Amino acid sequence: MKERTFISFDWALKRILRDKANFGVLEGFLTTLLNFNVKIHRLLESEGNQDRKDSKYNRVDLLAENGNGELILIEVQGEPEFAYFQRMLFGASKLVTDYINSGQNYENVKKIYSVNIVYFDLGQGDDVVYHGKTEFRGIHKGDLLRLSPYQQQMFEVSDIYELYPEYYILKVNDFNKWSRVPLDQWLYFLATSDIPDDADAPGLKEAREKLAIMQMSREEQRAYESYWMDRHILENTMTTARGEGKLEGYAEGRVEGRAEGRAEGRAEGRAEGRAEGRAEGRAEGRAEGRAEGRAEGRAEGAQEKALEIARKMRSQGISVEDIISLTGLTKEDISNIS
């Protein structure tokens, strides 16, 4: 078996997994182990979730929450502990009680996954990975107790064990098998801290890069950090230059747009003015024509009425001078009366 290359590999592993920038490593490991897609929402504070090499002697614990609000407790234990099974139970039970508020209903109890990576011989068994879950079986008939359809709908799970904490134990101390199986690749890495070039399990590529940096000398790490700093500065400079170019183009476009807009506005304004003028002229002409027509009609009517009165007055022998005075007609108008 290949020896682990890190003197404090448990600490190095914690540094990798708890870094928010490395969520891809943690998500890749959990997805491979739990056999369903895991997206880490955040890391939560737990008893040993401190970033100090001496914060936990030979033990690492991480507490994460996935996108479904489920809690995942990850513990790495290097030294033998005969009561470790009880430690697992206590850790999961404590999370159940810590993450339900007083007064909340029991359906708000969070789902817990307890993942334990141990570097000693825990219990007796020939396998490397063990999975524990809670099930209820009938004493007389041996049948498995199941959720009712209503409970399945309310809790959004199919089986009772999905409501209870689940436990995973990875006994990696003696594992030296490299294969194409993703879980075996992770077990090999956890056992040896080595990641071969053909590793393709989710998260291992990112883990290799992080470990390579941590294995550098201090001088190499400074040079590497300086390289990435220079690269980030160059990328920021190029981004800024692109942004300034876009800003200049935007400003020029606005100036040209305003000029074109004013020209188009003047042309449209003239056209609209002409159209409005024509419309107003037509409207005014119609109104004036109607008024003049009415006035002319009234005048003609008054003239006809005056002539009719003059005709009657003349037939009664009234003098021309009196008719002119009373009707306003002219002498010529009266002479034309038949």
Coordinates of C-alpha atoms in Angstrom, one line a residue:
M1 CA 0.0 0.0 0.0
K2 CA 1.3 3.5 -0.9
E3 CA 1.9 5.6 2.2
R4 CA 0.1 8.9 2.6
T5 CA 2.3 11.8 1.4
F6 CA 0.9 14.3 4.0
I7 CA 2.1 14.3 7.6
S8 CA -1.2 16.0 8.5
F9 CA -3.4 14.7 5.7
D10 CA -6.6 15.0 7.8
W11 CA -5.8 18.7 8.3
A12 CA -5.0 19.1 4.6
L13 CA -8.3 17.3 3.7
K14 CA -10.2 19.6 5.9
R15 CA -8.6 22.7 4.4
I16 CA -9.6 21.5 0.9
L17 CA -13.2 20.5 1.8
R18 CA -14.1 23.5 3.9
D19 CA -12.9 26.1 1.5
K20 CA -16.0 27.6 -0.2
A21 CA -14.0 28.0 -3.4
N22 CA -13.6 24.2 -3.4
F23 CA -17.2 23.3 -3.2
G24 CA -16.7 21.3 -6.4
V25 CA -14.4 18.9 -4.5
L26 CA -16.8 18.4 -1.6
E27 CA -19.8 18.0 -4.0
G28 CA -17.9 15.6 -6.1
F29 CA -17.1 13.4 -3.1
L30 CA -20.6 13.4 -1.7
T31 CA -22.3 12.8 -5.0
T32 CA -20.0 9.8 -5.6
L33 CA -20.6 8.4 -2.1
L34 CA -24.4 9.1 -1.7
N35 CA -25.2 8.2 -5.3
F36 CA -27.3 11.3 -6.0
N37 CA -26.4 14.8 -7.1
V38 CA -25.4 17.0 -4.1
K39 CA -25.1 20.8 -4.3
I40 CA -23.7 22.4 -1.2
H41 CA -25.6 25.5 -0.2
R42 CA -23.4 26.6 2.7
L43 CA -21.0 25.4 5.4
L44 CA -22.3 25.7 8.9
E45 CA -20.4 26.2 12.2
S46 CA -19.8 23.0 14.1
E47 CA -17.7 22.1 17.1
G48 CA -14.6 21.5 15.1
N49 CA -15.2 23.7 12.1
Q50 CA -12.2 25.9 12.8
D51 CA -9.4 26.7 10.4
R52 CA -6.5 25.9 12.7
K53 CA -4.1 23.0 12.4
D54 CA -4.3 22.3 16.1
S55 CA -8.0 22.9 16.5
K56 CA -8.8 19.2 16.5
Y57 CA -6.1 16.6 17.2
N58 CA -6.2 14.0 14.5
R59 CA -9.9 14.6 13.8
V60 CA -11.8 16.7 11.3
D61 CA -15.4 17.5 11.3
L62 CA -17.3 19.5 8.7
L63 CA -21.0 20.5 8.6
A64 CA -22.6 21.3 5.3
E65 CA -26.1 22.1 4.2
N66 CA -27.3 21.1 0.7
G67 CA -29.9 22.9 -1.4
N68 CA -32.7 20.8 0.1
G69 CA -31.9 22.0 3.6
E70 CA -30.5 18.5 4.6
L71 CA -27.4 18.4 6.9
I72 CA -24.3 16.5 6.0
L73 CA -21.8 15.9 8.8
I74 CA -18.3 14.7 7.7
E75 CA -15.8 13.4 10.2
V76 CA -12.3 12.2 9.6
Q77 CA -10.9 10.2 12.5
G78 CA -7.3 9.1 12.6
E79 CA -6.8 7.6 16.1
P80 CA -8.7 4.5 17.3
E81 CA -11.7 5.1 19.5
F82 CA -13.6 2.0 20.7
A83 CA -16.8 4.1 21.3
Y84 CA -16.8 5.7 17.9
F85 CA -20.2 4.2 17.0
Q86 CA -21.7 6.0 20.0
R87 CA -19.9 9.2 18.8
M88 CA -21.6 8.9 15.4
L89 CA -25.0 8.5 17.1
F90 CA -24.4 11.4 19.4
G91 CA -23.2 13.7 16.6
A92 CA -26.3 13.0 14.4
S93 CA -28.7 13.2 17.4
K94 CA -27.2 16.5 18.5
L95 CA -27.7 18.0 15.0
V96 CA -31.4 16.8 15.0
T97 CA -32.0 18.8 18.3
D98 CA -29.8 21.7 17.4
Y99 CA -31.6 22.5 14.2
I100 CA -35.2 22.4 15.2
N101 CA -36.6 25.4 17.0
S102 CA -38.7 25.2 20.1
G103 CA -42.4 25.0 19.2
Q104 CA -41.8 23.7 15.7
N105 CA -43.6 20.6 14.6
Y106 CA -41.8 17.3 14.3
E107 CA -42.1 17.3 10.5
N108 CA -39.4 20.1 10.6
V109 CA -36.7 17.7 11.8
K110 CA -33.9 17.9 9.3
K111 CA -32.5 14.9 7.4
I112 CA -29.0 14.1 8.5
Y113 CA -26.2 12.3 6.6
S114 CA -23.3 11.3 8.9
V115 CA -20.2 10.5 6.8
N116 CA -17.3 9.0 8.7
I117 CA -13.8 8.5 7.3
V118 CA -11.8 6.4 9.7
Y119 CA -8.2 5.4 9.5
F120 CA -8.4 2.5 12.0
D121 CA -10.1 -0.9 12.1
L122 CA -13.6 0.0 13.3
G123 CA -15.6 -3.1 14.3
Q124 CA -15.3 -6.4 12.4
G125 CA -16.1 -6.5 8.7
D126 CA -14.4 -7.2 5.4
D127 CA -15.9 -4.3 3.3
V128 CA -14.5 -0.8 3.0
V129 CA -17.7 1.2 2.8
Y130 CA -20.7 0.6 5.1
H131 CA -24.2 2.2 5.0
G132 CA -26.5 2.3 8.0
K133 CA -30.2 3.3 8.0
T134 CA -33.2 2.9 10.2
E135 CA -35.9 0.4 9.2
F136 CA -38.8 -1.2 11.1
R137 CA -39.7 -4.8 10.5
G138 CA -42.6 -6.8 11.9
I139 CA -41.7 -9.4 14.6
H140 CA -44.3 -11.9 13.5
K141 CA -44.6 -11.4 9.7
G142 CA -41.2 -9.8 9.0
D143 CA -42.8 -7.2 6.7
L144 CA -41.2 -3.8 6.3
L145 CA -43.2 -0.9 7.8
R146 CA -43.9 1.7 5.2
L147 CA -45.2 5.3 5.0
S148 CA -48.8 5.8 4.1
P149 CA -49.6 7.5 0.7
Y150 CA -50.5 10.7 2.6
Q151 CA -47.2 10.7 4.6
Q152 CA -45.3 10.1 1.4
Q153 CA -47.0 13.2 -0.1
M154 CA -46.4 15.4 2.9
F155 CA -42.8 14.4 3.6
E156 CA -41.9 14.0 -0.1
V157 CA -40.1 10.7 0.5
S158 CA -40.9 7.1 -0.3
D159 CA -39.6 5.2 2.7
I160 CA -39.4 5.6 6.5
Y161 CA -35.5 5.4 6.6
E162 CA -35.4 8.6 4.5
L163 CA -36.7 10.5 7.5
Y164 CA -34.0 9.3 9.9
P165 CA -30.2 9.9 10.0
E166 CA -28.2 7.8 7.6
Y167 CA -24.6 6.7 8.4
Y168 CA -21.7 6.1 6.1
I169 CA -18.5 4.5 7.3
L170 CA -15.4 4.6 5.0
K171 CA -12.7 2.3 6.4
V172 CA -9.9 3.5 4.1
N173 CA -6.8 2.7 6.1
D174 CA -5.9 -0.5 4.1
F175 CA -7.4 0.4 0.7
N176 CA -4.9 0.4 -2.2
K177 CA -7.1 -0.5 -5.1
W178 CA -7.1 1.9 -8.1
S179 CA -9.9 1.3 -10.6
R180 CA -12.2 3.1 -13.0
V181 CA -15.0 3.0 -10.3
P182 CA -15.5 6.6 -9.1
L183 CA -16.0 5.6 -5.4
D184 CA -12.9 3.4 -5.5
Q185 CA -10.9 6.3 -6.8
W186 CA -12.0 8.5 -3.9
L187 CA -11.2 5.7 -1.4
Y188 CA -7.7 5.3 -2.9
F189 CA -7.2 9.1 -2.6
L190 CA -8.4 9.2 1.0
A191 CA -6.1 6.2 1.8
T192 CA -3.0 7.5 0.0
S193 CA -3.5 11.2 -0.7
D194 CA -2.4 10.3 -4.2
I195 CA -4.5 11.1 -7.3
P196 CA -3.2 9.3 -10.5
D197 CA -3.4 11.2 -13.8
D198 CA -6.2 9.1 -15.2
A199 CA -8.6 10.0 -12.2
D200 CA -12.0 11.0 -13.5
A201 CA -14.2 10.8 -10.4
P202 CA -16.1 14.0 -9.7
G203 CA -14.1 16.5 -7.7
L204 CA -10.7 14.7 -7.8
K205 CA -9.3 16.9 -10.5
E206 CA -9.9 20.0 -8.4
A207 CA -8.5 18.1 -5.3
R208 CA -5.3 17.3 -7.2
E209 CA -4.7 20.9 -8.1
K210 CA -5.3 22.0 -4.5
L211 CA -3.0 19.3 -3.0
A212 CA -0.3 20.2 -5.5
I213 CA -0.3 23.7 -4.3
M214 CA -0.2 22.6 -0.6
Q215 CA 2.8 20.4 -1.4
M216 CA 4.9 23.3 -2.8
S217 CA 7.6 24.9 -0.7
R218 CA 6.8 28.3 0.7
E219 CA 8.9 29.9 -2.1
E220 CA 7.1 27.9 -4.8
Q221 CA 3.7 28.9 -3.3
R222 CA 4.7 32.6 -3.3
A223 CA 5.7 32.3 -6.9
Y224 CA 2.5 30.5 -7.8
E225 CA 0.4 33.1 -6.0
S226 CA 2.3 35.9 -7.7
Y227 CA 1.7 34.3 -11.1
W228 CA -2.0 34.1 -10.5
M229 CA -2.1 37.6 -9.1
D230 CA -0.4 38.9 -12.2
R231 CA -2.8 36.9 -14.4
H232 CA -5.8 38.3 -12.5
I233 CA -4.5 41.8 -12.9
L234 CA -4.0 41.2 -16.6
E235 CA -7.5 39.9 -16.9
N236 CA -8.9 42.8 -15.0
T237 CA -7.0 45.2 -17.1
M238 CA -8.3 43.6 -20.3
T239 CA -11.8 43.6 -18.8
T240 CA -11.5 47.3 -17.9
A241 CA -10.2 48.1 -21.4
R242 CA -13.1 46.3 -22.9
G243 CA -15.4 48.2 -20.6
E244 CA -13.9 51.5 -21.4
G245 CA -14.2 50.8 -25.1
K246 CA -17.8 49.9 -24.7
L247 CA -18.3 53.1 -22.7
E248 CA -16.7 55.2 -25.4
G249 CA -18.7 53.6 -28.1
Y250 CA -21.8 54.1 -26.0
A251 CA -21.0 57.8 -25.5
E252 CA -20.3 58.3 -29.2
G253 CA -23.5 56.4 -30.1
R254 CA -25.5 58.7 -27.8
V255 CA -24.0 61.8 -29.4
E256 CA -24.7 60.6 -32.9
G257 CA -28.1 59.4 -31.9
R258 CA -29.0 62.7 -30.4
A259 CA -27.9 64.5 -33.6
E260 CA -29.7 62.1 -35.8
G261 CA -32.7 62.3 -33.5
R262 CA -32.8 66.1 -33.7
A263 CA -32.6 66.2 -37.5
E264 CA -35.2 63.5 -37.8
G265 CA -37.3 65.4 -35.2
R266 CA -37.1 68.7 -37.2
A267 CA -38.0 67.0 -40.4
E268 CA -40.9 65.2 -38.8
G269 CA -41.9 68.4 -37.0
R270 CA -42.0 70.3 -40.3
A271 CA -44.0 67.6 -42.0
E272 CA -46.4 67.4 -39.0
G273 CA -46.7 71.2 -39.0
R274 CA -47.6 71.3 -42.6
A275 CA -50.1 68.6 -42.2
E276 CA -51.6 70.2 -39.1
G277 CA -51.6 73.6 -40.9
R278 CA -53.5 72.1 -43.8
A279 CA -56.0 70.5 -41.5
E280 CA -56.5 73.6 -39.5
G281 CA -56.8 75.7 -42.7
R282 CA -59.5 73.4 -44.0
A283 CA -61.3 73.5 -40.7
E284 CA -61.2 77.3 -40.5
G285 CA -62.2 77.6 -44.1
R286 CA -65.2 75.4 -43.6
A287 CA -66.2 77.4 -40.5
E288 CA -65.8 80.8 -42.2
G289 CA -67.6 79.5 -45.3
R290 CA -70.5 78.4 -43.2
A291 CA -70.6 81.7 -41.3
E292 CA -70.5 83.7 -44.5
G293 CA -73.1 81.6 -46.1
R294 CA -75.4 82.1 -43.2
A295 CA -74.8 85.8 -43.2
E296 CA -75.4 86.1 -46.9
G297 CA -78.6 84.0 -46.6
R298 CA -79.9 86.2 -43.8
A299 CA -79.1 89.3 -45.9
E300 CA -80.9 88.0 -48.9
G301 CA -83.9 87.0 -46.8
A302 CA -84.0 90.4 -45.2
Q303 CA -83.9 92.1 -48.7
E304 CA -86.7 89.9 -50.0
K305 CA -88.8 90.7 -46.9
A306 CA -88.2 94.4 -47.3
L307 CA -89.1 94.3 -51.0
E308 CA -92.3 92.4 -50.1
I309 CA -93.3 95.1 -47.5
A310 CA -92.5 97.9 -50.0
R311 CA -94.7 96.2 -52.6
K312 CA -97.6 96.2 -50.2
M313 CA -97.0 99.8 -49.0
R314 CA -96.9 101.0 -52.7
S315 CA -100.2 99.2 -53.4
Q316 CA -101.7 101.1 -50.6
G317 CA -100.6 104.5 -52.1
I318 CA -97.8 105.3 -49.7
S319 CA -95.2 107.7 -51.1
V320 CA -91.8 106.5 -52.3
E321 CA -90.0 108.7 -49.8
D322 CA -91.9 107.2 -46.9
I323 CA -91.3 103.6 -48.2
I324 CA -87.5 104.4 -48.4
S325 CA -87.5 105.7 -44.9
L326 CA -89.4 102.7 -43.4
T327 CA -87.7 99.8 -45.3
G328 CA -84.2 101.1 -45.9
L329 CA -84.5 100.2 -49.6
T330 CA -83.1 102.5 -52.3
K331 CA -85.1 104.4 -54.8
E332 CA -83.8 102.0 -57.5
D333 CA -85.0 99.0 -55.5
I334 CA -88.5 100.4 -55.2
S335 CA -88.6 101.4 -58.9
N336 CA -87.9 97.7 -59.8
I337 CA -90.9 96.5 -57.9
S338 CA -93.4 95.2 -60.4

